[in-house]
Tab-separated table of C-alpha atoms in Angstrom:
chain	number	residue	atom	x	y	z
A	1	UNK	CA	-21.354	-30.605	-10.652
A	2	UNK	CA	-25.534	-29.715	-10.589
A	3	UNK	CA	-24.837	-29.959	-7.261
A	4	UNK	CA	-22.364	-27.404	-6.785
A	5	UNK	CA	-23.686	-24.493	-9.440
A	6	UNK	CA	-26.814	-24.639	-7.221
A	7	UNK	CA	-25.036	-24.185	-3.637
A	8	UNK	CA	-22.983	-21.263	-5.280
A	9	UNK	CA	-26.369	-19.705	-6.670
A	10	UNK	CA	-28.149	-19.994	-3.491
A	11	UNK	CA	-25.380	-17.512	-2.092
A	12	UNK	CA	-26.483	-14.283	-1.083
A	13	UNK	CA	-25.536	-11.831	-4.042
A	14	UNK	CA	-22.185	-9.854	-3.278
A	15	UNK	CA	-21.067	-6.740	-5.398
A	16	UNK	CA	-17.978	-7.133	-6.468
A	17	UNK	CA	-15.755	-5.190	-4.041
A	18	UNK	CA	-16.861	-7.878	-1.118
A	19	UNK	CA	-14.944	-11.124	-1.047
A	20	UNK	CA	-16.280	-14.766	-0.195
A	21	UNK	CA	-14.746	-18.226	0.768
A	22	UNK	CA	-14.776	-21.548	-0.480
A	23	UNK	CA	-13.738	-24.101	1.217
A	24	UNK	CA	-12.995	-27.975	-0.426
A	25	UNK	CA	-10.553	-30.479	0.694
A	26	UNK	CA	-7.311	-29.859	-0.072
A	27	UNK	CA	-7.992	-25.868	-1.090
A	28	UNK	CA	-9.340	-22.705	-0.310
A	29	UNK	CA	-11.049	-19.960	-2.795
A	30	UNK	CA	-11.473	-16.611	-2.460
A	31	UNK	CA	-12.748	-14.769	-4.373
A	32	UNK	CA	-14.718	-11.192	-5.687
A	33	UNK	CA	-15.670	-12.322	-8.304
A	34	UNK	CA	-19.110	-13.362	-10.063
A	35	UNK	CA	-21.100	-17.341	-9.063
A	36	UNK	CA	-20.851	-17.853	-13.198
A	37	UNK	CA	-16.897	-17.665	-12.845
A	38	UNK	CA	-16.447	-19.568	-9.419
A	39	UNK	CA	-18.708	-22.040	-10.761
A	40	UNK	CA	-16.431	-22.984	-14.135
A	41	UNK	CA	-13.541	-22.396	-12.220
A	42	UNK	CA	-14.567	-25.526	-9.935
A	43	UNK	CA	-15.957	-27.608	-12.226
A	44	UNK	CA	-12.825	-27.384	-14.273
A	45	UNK	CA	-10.809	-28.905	-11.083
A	46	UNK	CA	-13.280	-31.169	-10.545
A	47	UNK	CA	-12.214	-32.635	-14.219
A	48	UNK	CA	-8.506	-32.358	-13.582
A	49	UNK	CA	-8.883	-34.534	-10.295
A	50	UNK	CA	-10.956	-37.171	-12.525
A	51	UNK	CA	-8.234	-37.289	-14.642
A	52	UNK	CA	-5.450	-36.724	-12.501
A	53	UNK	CA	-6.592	-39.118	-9.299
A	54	UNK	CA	-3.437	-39.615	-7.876
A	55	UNK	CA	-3.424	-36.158	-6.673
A	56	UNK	CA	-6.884	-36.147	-5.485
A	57	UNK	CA	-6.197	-36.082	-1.667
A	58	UNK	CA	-4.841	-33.192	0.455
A	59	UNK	CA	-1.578	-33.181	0.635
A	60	UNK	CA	0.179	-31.614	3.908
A	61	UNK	CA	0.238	-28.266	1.846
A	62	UNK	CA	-3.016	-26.605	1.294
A	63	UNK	CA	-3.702	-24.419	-1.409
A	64	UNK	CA	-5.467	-21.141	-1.609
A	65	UNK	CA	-6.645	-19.766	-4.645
A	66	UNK	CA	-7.574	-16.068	-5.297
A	67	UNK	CA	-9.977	-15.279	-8.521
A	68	UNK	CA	-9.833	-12.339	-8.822
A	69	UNK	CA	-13.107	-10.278	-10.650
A	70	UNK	CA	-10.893	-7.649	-12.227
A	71	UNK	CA	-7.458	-8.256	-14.751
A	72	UNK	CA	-6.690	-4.872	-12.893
A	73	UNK	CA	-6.454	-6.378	-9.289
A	74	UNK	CA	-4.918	-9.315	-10.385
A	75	UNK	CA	-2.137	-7.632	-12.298
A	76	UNK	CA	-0.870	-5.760	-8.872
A	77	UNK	CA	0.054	-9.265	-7.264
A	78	UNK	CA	0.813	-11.120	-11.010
A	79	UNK	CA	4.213	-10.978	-12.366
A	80	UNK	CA	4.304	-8.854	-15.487
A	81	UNK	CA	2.500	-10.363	-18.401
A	82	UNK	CA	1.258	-13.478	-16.391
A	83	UNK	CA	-1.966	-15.261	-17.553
A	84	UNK	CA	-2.012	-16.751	-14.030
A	85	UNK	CA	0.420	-17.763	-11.418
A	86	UNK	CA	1.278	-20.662	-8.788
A	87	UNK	CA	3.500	-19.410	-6.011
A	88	UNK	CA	5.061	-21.166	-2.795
A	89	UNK	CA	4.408	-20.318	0.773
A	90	UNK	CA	5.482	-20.972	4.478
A	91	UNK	CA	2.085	-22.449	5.561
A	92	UNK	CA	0.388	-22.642	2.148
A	93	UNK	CA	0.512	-22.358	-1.749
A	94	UNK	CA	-1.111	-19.772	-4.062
A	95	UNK	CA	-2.863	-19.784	-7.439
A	96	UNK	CA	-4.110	-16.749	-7.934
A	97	UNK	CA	-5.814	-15.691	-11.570
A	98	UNK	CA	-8.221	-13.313	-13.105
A	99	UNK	CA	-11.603	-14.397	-14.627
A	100	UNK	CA	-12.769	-14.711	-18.076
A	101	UNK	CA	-12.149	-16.407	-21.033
A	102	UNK	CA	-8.713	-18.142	-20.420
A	103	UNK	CA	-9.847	-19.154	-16.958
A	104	UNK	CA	-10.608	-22.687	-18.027
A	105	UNK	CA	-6.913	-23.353	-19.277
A	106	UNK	CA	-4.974	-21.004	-16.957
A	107	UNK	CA	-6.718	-22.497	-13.722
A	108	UNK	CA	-5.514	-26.561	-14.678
A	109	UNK	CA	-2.135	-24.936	-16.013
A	110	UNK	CA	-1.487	-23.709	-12.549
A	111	UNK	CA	-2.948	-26.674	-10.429
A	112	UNK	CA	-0.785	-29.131	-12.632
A	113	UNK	CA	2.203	-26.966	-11.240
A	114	UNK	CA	0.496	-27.647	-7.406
A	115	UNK	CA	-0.483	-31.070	-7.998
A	116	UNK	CA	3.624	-31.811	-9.059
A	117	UNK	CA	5.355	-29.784	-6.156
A	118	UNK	CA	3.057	-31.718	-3.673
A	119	UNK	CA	3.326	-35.309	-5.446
A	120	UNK	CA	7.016	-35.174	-6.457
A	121	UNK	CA	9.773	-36.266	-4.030
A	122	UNK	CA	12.090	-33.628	-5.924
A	123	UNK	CA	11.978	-30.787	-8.216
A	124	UNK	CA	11.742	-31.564	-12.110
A	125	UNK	CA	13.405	-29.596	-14.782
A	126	UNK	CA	11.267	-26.147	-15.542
A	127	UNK	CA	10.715	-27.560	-19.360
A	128	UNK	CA	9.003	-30.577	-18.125
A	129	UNK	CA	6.889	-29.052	-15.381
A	130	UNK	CA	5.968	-25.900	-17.515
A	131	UNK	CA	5.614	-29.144	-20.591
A	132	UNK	CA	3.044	-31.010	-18.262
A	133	UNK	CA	1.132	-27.905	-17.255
A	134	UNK	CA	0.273	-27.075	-20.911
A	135	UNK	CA	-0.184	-30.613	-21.769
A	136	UNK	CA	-3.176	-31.207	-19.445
A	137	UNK	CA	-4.533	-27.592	-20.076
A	138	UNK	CA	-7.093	-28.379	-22.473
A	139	UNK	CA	-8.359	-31.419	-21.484
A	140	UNK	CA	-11.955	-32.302	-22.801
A	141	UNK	CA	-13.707	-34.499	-20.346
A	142	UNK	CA	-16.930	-35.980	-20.459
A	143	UNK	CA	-19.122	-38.424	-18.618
A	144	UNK	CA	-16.902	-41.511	-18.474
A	145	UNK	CA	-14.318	-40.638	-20.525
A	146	UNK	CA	-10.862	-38.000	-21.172
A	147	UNK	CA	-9.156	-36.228	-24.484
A	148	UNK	CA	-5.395	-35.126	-23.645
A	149	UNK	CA	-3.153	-33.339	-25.521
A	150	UNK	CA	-5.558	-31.611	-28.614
A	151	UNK	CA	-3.348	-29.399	-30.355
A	152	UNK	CA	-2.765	-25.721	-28.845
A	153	UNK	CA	-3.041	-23.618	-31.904
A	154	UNK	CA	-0.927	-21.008	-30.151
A	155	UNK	CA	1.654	-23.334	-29.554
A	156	UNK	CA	1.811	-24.979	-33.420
A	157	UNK	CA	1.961	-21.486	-34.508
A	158	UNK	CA	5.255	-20.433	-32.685
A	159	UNK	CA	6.788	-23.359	-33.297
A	160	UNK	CA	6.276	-23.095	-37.368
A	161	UNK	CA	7.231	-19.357	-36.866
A	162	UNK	CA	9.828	-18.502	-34.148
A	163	UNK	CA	13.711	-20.184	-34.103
A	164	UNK	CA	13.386	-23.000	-31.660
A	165	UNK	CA	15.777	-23.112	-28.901
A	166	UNK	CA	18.496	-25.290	-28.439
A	167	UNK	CA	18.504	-27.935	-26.160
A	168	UNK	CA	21.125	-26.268	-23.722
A	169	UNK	CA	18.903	-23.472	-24.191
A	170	UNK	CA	15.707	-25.275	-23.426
A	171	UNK	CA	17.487	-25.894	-20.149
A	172	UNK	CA	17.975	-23.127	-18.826
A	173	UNK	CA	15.145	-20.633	-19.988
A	174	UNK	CA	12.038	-20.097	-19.088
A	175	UNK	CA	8.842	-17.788	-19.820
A	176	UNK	CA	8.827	-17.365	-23.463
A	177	UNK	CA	6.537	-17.956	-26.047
A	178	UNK	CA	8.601	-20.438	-27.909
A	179	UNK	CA	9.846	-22.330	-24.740
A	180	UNK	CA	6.181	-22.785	-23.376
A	181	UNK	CA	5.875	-24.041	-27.093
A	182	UNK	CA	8.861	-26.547	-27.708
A	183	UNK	CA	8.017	-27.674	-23.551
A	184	UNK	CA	4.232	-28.543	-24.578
A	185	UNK	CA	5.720	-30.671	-27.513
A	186	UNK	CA	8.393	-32.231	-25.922
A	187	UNK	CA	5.642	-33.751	-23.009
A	188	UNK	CA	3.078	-34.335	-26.047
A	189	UNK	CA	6.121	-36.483	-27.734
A	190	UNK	CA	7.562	-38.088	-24.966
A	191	UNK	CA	4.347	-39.163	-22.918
A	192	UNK	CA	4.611	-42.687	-24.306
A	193	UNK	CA	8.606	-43.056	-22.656
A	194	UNK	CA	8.519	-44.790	-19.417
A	195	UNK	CA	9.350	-42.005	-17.982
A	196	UNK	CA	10.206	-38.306	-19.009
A	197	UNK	CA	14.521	-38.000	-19.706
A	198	UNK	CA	15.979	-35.480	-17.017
A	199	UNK	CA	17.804	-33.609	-19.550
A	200	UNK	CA	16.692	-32.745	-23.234
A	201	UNK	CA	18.879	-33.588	-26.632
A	202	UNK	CA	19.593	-32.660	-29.970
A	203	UNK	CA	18.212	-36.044	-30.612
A	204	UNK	CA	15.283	-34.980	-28.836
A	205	UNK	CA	14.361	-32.027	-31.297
A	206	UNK	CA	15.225	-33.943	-34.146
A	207	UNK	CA	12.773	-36.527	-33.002
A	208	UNK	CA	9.996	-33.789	-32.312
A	209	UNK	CA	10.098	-32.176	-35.061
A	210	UNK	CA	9.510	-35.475	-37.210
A	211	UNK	CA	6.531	-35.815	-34.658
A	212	UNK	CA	4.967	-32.967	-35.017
A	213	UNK	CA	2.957	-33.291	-38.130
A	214	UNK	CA	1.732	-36.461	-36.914
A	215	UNK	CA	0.057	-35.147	-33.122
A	216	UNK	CA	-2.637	-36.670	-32.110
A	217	UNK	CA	-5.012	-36.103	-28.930
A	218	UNK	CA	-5.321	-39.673	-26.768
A	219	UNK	CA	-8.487	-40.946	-25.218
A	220	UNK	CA	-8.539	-42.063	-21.905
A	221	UNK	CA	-11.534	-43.590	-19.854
A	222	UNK	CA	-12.289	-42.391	-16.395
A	223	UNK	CA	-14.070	-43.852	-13.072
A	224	UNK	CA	-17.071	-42.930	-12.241
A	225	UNK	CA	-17.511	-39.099	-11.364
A	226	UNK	CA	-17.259	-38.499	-7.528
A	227	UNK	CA	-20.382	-36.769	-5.859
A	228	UNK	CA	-19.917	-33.078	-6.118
A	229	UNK	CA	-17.914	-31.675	-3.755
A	230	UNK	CA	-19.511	-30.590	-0.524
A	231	UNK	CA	-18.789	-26.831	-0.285
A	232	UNK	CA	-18.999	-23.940	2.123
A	233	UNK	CA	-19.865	-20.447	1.002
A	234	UNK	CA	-19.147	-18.171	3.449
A	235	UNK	CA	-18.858	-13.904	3.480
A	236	UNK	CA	-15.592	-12.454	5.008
A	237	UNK	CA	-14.993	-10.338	7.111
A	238	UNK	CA	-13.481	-7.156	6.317
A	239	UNK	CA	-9.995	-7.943	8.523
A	240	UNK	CA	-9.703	-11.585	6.887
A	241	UNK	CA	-10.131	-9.602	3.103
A	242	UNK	CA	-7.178	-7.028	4.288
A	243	UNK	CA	-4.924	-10.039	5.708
A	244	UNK	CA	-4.951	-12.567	2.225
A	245	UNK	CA	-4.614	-10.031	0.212
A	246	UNK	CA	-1.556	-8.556	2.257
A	247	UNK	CA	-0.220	-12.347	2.647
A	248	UNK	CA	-0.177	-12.618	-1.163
A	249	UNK	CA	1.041	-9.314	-1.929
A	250	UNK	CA	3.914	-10.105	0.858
A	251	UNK	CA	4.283	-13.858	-1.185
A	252	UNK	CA	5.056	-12.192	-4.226
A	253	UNK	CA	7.359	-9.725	-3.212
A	254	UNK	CA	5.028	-6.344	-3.116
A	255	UNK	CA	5.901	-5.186	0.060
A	256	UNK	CA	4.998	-1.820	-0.202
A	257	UNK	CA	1.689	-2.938	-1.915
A	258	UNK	CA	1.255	-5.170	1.087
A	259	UNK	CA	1.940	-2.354	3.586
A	260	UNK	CA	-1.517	-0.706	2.070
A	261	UNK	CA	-3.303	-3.932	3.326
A	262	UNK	CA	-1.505	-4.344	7.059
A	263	UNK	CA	-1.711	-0.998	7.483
A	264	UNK	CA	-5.328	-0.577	7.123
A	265	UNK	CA	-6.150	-3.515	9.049
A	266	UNK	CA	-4.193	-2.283	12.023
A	267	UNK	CA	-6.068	0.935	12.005
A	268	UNK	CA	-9.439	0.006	11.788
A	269	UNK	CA	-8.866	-3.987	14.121
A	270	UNK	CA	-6.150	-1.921	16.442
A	271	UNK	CA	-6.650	-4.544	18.917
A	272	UNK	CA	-6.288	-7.919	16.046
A	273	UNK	CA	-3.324	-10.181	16.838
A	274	UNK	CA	-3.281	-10.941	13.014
A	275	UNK	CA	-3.180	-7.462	12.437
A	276	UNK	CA	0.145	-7.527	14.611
A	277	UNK	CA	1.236	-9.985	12.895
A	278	UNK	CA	1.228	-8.390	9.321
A	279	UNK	CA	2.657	-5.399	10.584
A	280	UNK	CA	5.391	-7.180	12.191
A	281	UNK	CA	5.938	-9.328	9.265
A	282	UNK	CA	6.261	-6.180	6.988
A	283	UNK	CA	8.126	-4.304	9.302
A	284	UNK	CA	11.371	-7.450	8.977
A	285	UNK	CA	10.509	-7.170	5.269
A	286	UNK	CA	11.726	-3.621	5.039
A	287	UNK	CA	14.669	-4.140	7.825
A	288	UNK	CA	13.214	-2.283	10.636
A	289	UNK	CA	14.031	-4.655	13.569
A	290	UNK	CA	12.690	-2.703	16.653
A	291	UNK	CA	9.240	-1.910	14.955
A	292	UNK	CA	9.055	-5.729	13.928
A	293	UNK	CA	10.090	-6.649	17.377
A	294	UNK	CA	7.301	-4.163	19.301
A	295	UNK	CA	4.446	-5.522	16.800
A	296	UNK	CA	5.372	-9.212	17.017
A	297	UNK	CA	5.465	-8.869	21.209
A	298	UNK	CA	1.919	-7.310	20.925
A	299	UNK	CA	0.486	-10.254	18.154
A	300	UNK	CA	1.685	-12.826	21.024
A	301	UNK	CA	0.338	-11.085	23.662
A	302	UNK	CA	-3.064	-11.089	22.125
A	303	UNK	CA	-2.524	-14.761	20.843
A	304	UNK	CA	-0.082	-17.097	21.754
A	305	UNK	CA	-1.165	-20.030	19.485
A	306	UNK	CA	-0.640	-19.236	15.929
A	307	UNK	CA	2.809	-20.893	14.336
A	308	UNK	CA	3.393	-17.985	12.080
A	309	UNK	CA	3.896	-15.486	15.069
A	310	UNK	CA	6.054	-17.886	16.983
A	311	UNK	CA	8.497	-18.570	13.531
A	312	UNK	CA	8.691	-14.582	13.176
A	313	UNK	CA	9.720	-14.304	16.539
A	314	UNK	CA	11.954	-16.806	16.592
A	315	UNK	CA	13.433	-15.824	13.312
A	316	UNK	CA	14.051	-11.995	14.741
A	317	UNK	CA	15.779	-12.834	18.011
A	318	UNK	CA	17.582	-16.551	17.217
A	319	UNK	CA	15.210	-18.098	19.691
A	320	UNK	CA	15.237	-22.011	19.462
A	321	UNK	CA	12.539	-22.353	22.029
A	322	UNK	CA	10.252	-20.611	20.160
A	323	UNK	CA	11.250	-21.536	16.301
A	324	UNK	CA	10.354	-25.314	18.126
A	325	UNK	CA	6.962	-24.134	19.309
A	326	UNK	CA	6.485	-23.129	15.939
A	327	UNK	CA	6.713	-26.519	14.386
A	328	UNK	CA	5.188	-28.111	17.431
A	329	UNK	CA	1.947	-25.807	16.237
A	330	UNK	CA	2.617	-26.843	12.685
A	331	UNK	CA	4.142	-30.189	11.823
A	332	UNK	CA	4.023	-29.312	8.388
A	333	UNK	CA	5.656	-25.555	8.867
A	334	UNK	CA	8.465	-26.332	6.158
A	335	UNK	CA	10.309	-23.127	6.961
A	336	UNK	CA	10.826	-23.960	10.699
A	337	UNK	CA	11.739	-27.254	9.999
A	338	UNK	CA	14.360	-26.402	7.908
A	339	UNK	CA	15.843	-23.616	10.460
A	340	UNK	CA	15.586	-26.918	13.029
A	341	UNK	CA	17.202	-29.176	10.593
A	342	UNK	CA	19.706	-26.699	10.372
A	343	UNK	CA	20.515	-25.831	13.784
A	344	UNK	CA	20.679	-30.026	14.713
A	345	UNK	CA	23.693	-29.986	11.837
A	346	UNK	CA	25.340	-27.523	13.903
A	347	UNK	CA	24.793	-29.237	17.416
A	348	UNK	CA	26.274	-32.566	16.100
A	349	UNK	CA	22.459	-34.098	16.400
A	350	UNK	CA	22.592	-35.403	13.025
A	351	UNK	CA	19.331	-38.338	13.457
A	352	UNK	CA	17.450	-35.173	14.365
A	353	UNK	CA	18.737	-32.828	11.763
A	354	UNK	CA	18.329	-35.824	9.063
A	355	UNK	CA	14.226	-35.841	10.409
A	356	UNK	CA	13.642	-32.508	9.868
A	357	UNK	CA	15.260	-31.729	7.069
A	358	UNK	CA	13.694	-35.230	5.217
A	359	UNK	CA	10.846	-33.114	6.446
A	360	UNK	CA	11.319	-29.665	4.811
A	361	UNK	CA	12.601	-31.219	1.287
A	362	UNK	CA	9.254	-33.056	1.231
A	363	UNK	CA	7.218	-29.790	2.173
A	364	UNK	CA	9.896	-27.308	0.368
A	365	UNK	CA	10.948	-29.180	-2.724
A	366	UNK	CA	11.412	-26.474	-4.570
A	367	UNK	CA	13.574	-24.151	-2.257
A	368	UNK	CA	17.866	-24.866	-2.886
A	369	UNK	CA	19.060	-23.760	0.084
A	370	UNK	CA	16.137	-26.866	1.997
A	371	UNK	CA	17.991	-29.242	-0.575
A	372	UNK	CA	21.603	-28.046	0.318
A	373	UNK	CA	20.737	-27.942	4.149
A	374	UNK	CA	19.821	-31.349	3.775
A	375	UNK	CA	22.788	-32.877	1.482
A	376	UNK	CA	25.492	-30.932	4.229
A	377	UNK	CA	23.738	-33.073	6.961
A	378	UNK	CA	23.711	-36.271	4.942
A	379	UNK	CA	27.294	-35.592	4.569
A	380	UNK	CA	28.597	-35.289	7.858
A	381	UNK	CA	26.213	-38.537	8.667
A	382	UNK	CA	28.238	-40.839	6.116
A	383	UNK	CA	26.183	-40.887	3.788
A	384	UNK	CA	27.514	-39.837	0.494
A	385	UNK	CA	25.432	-41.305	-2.091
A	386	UNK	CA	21.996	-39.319	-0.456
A	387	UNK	CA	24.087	-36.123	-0.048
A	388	UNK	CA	25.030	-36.150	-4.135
A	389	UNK	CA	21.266	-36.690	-4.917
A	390	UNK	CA	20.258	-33.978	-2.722
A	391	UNK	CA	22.672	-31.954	-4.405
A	392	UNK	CA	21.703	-32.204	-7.760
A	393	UNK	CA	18.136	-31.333	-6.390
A	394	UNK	CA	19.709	-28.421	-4.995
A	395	UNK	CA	21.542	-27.426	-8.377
A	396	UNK	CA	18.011	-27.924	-10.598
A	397	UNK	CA	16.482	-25.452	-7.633
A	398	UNK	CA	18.832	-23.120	-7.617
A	399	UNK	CA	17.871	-19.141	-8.256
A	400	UNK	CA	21.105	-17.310	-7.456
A	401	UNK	CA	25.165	-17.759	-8.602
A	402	UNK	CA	25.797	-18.414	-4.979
A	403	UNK	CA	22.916	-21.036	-4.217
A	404	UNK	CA	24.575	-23.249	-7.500
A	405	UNK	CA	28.516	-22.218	-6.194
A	406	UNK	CA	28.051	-23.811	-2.838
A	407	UNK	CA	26.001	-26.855	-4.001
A	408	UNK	CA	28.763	-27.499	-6.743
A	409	UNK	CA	31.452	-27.083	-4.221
A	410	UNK	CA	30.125	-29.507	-2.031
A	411	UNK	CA	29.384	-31.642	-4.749
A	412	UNK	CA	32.568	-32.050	-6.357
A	413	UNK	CA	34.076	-32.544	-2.537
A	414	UNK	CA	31.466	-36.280	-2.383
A	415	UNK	CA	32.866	-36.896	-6.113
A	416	UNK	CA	36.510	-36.384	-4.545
């Protein structure tokens, strides 16, 4: 990692209100924030790749990460109380999190959540993923080899202190103290299985807390560091520092925060198709068709070959020709794939609706309604046994009363 400190040193200084790029295979920084803080940030993933391998290659998602100099900044995108956060997107994923002195552990607690959604066929239970997260957190890694799973003082605490939650409970929370807690010991305990249980059991909190008292951290050896990675430190411009930040305040549902960002962009890059596109973009977020409609015509006007410009479009007026373009522009566009899949279903194409749905559960694993889309046209193919595993993908996913009604309807018709 010599190798890397040095390129990021050699940067021209920046104050802290101008923002810089990073660019590595498989993810994207940016970043206001100091060379001494981008530097541990990266050499941190560098040891979570080492001893994580399997997800060293890019997957067909990219990631973009935002460090953010100031807890202030970061805590108008973070959800409240958030040490860091992973979020999905149409075209990308998100980490974003503040410097300082958790940055070590917060930064491999949110690319363990990344590394999952892009390696895992299907969504896992929120106690296992949140379990895993907090399990690799800490890692200590050296030259050649690996220590996993050192106690989390925090953690031991709670659980000696707090009333543990049941395993029904365990279920269905999420975001406390005590269930980041009992989740970290559950993963510490269970590692040795074959593999992880999909639900948790009395048994299984019996068994932990018998297992507790006798935690231990595991040694692992490693291959041979990789050379450091190659990177690319590169200014921004101002419009590209407006547009991310309005993306990710638009991700994590600040849309008038995000308005600040679009806004400004449009007046001072009037004649910026990406500018266009924000505004359009916020314009459907706060219902406001025609305005959406007259910015979105004027983004495509001044360029034609962006995929996010095209899906807008296509999503405003119904238009098939252009939600197609879309996805021709980017194979990997989960959203529009899923709108295809969808639309197939309905025309009776069902080999075509099968291939892009497949498509959108790989790339949107962790959206119900992908999952659902998916099971219907698996259904109406013959084939019940997919449909019912789909489902229960679609169940684990779900974030609303209806989303878990119409999967358990459906479900419960295949059982019938």
């Amino acid at each position: 990692m010599r190798g890397m400190a040095a390129l990021l040193l050699c940067c021209t200084p920046l104050c802290a209100a101008n923002w810089r790029t990073l660019t590595a295979p498989g993810f994207e920084l940016y970043t206001d924030t100091s060379d001494r803080s981008v530097t541990q940030m990266l050499e941190r993933l560098a040891q979570i790749r080492r001893v994580l391998p399997e997800i060293e290659s890019p997957g067909p998602v990219t990631l973009r990460i935002f460090l953010f100099d100031k807890q202030r900044d970061y805590a108008a995108f973070a959800p409240s109380g958030a040490a860091g956060f992973y979020q999905t997107g149409f075209e990308r994923d998100y980490i974003a999190l503040p410097a300082g002195s958790t940055l070590p552990r917060v930064v491999v607690h949110e690319y363990v959540h990344f590394a999952l959604r892009r390696g895992s066929p299907g969504p896992r239970p929120a106690w296992l993923e949140e379990g895993l997260a907090e399990f690799y957190s800490n890692a200590e890694v050296t030259r050649n080899r690996a220590r996993i799973g050192a106690p989390i003082l925090e953690h031991l605490s709670i659980l000696a202190s707090k009333e543990w939650l049941t395993a029904e409970q365990l279920e269905s929370s999420r975001g406390s103290p005590i269930f980041y807690a009992q989740s970290w010991a559950l993963v510490h305990m269970l590692r040795s299985e074959p593999q992880f249980p999909e639900r948790i059991t009395a048994r299984h909190l019996e068994a932990l807390k018998r297992y507790l008292p006798r935690l231990r951290t595991t040694s692992i050896d490693l291959a041979p560091a990789a050379p450091a990675l190659q990177l690319r430190a590169e200014p921004i411009p101002a419009l590209e520092a407006l547009l991310v930040q309005g993306e990710l305040a638009l991700r994590t549902n600040h849309v008038d925060f995000a308005g600040t960002f679009y806004e400004q962009a449009a007046r001072d890059y009037p004649n910026a198709a990406s500018a266009s596109l924000g505004l359009g973009i916020l314009a459907r977020a706060r219902g406001r068709t025609e305005e959406a409609r007259g910015h979105l015509q004027r983004a495509l006007v001044l360029n034609d070959r962006d995929a996010m410009t095209w899906f807008q479009w296509a999503v405003l007026e119904n238009d098939h020709a252009a939600l197609e373009k879309a996805a021709r522009l980017n194979p990997n566009f989960g959203e529009a794939r899923s709108l295809l899949g969808v639309r197939a279903t309905d025309d009776g194409d069902l080999p075509a609706a099968l291939e892009h749905l497949q498509q959108a559960a790989r790339l949107l694993p962790r959206k119900s309604y992908v999952w659902y889309s998916l099971a219907f046209a698996q259904f109406k193919a013959g084939q019940p046994e997919p449909a019912a595993t789909s489902l229960e993908s679609a169940l684990r996913t779900a974030t609303s009363p209806e989303q878990i009604q119409m999967a358990q309807t459906l479900l419960d018709s295949l059982r019938r």
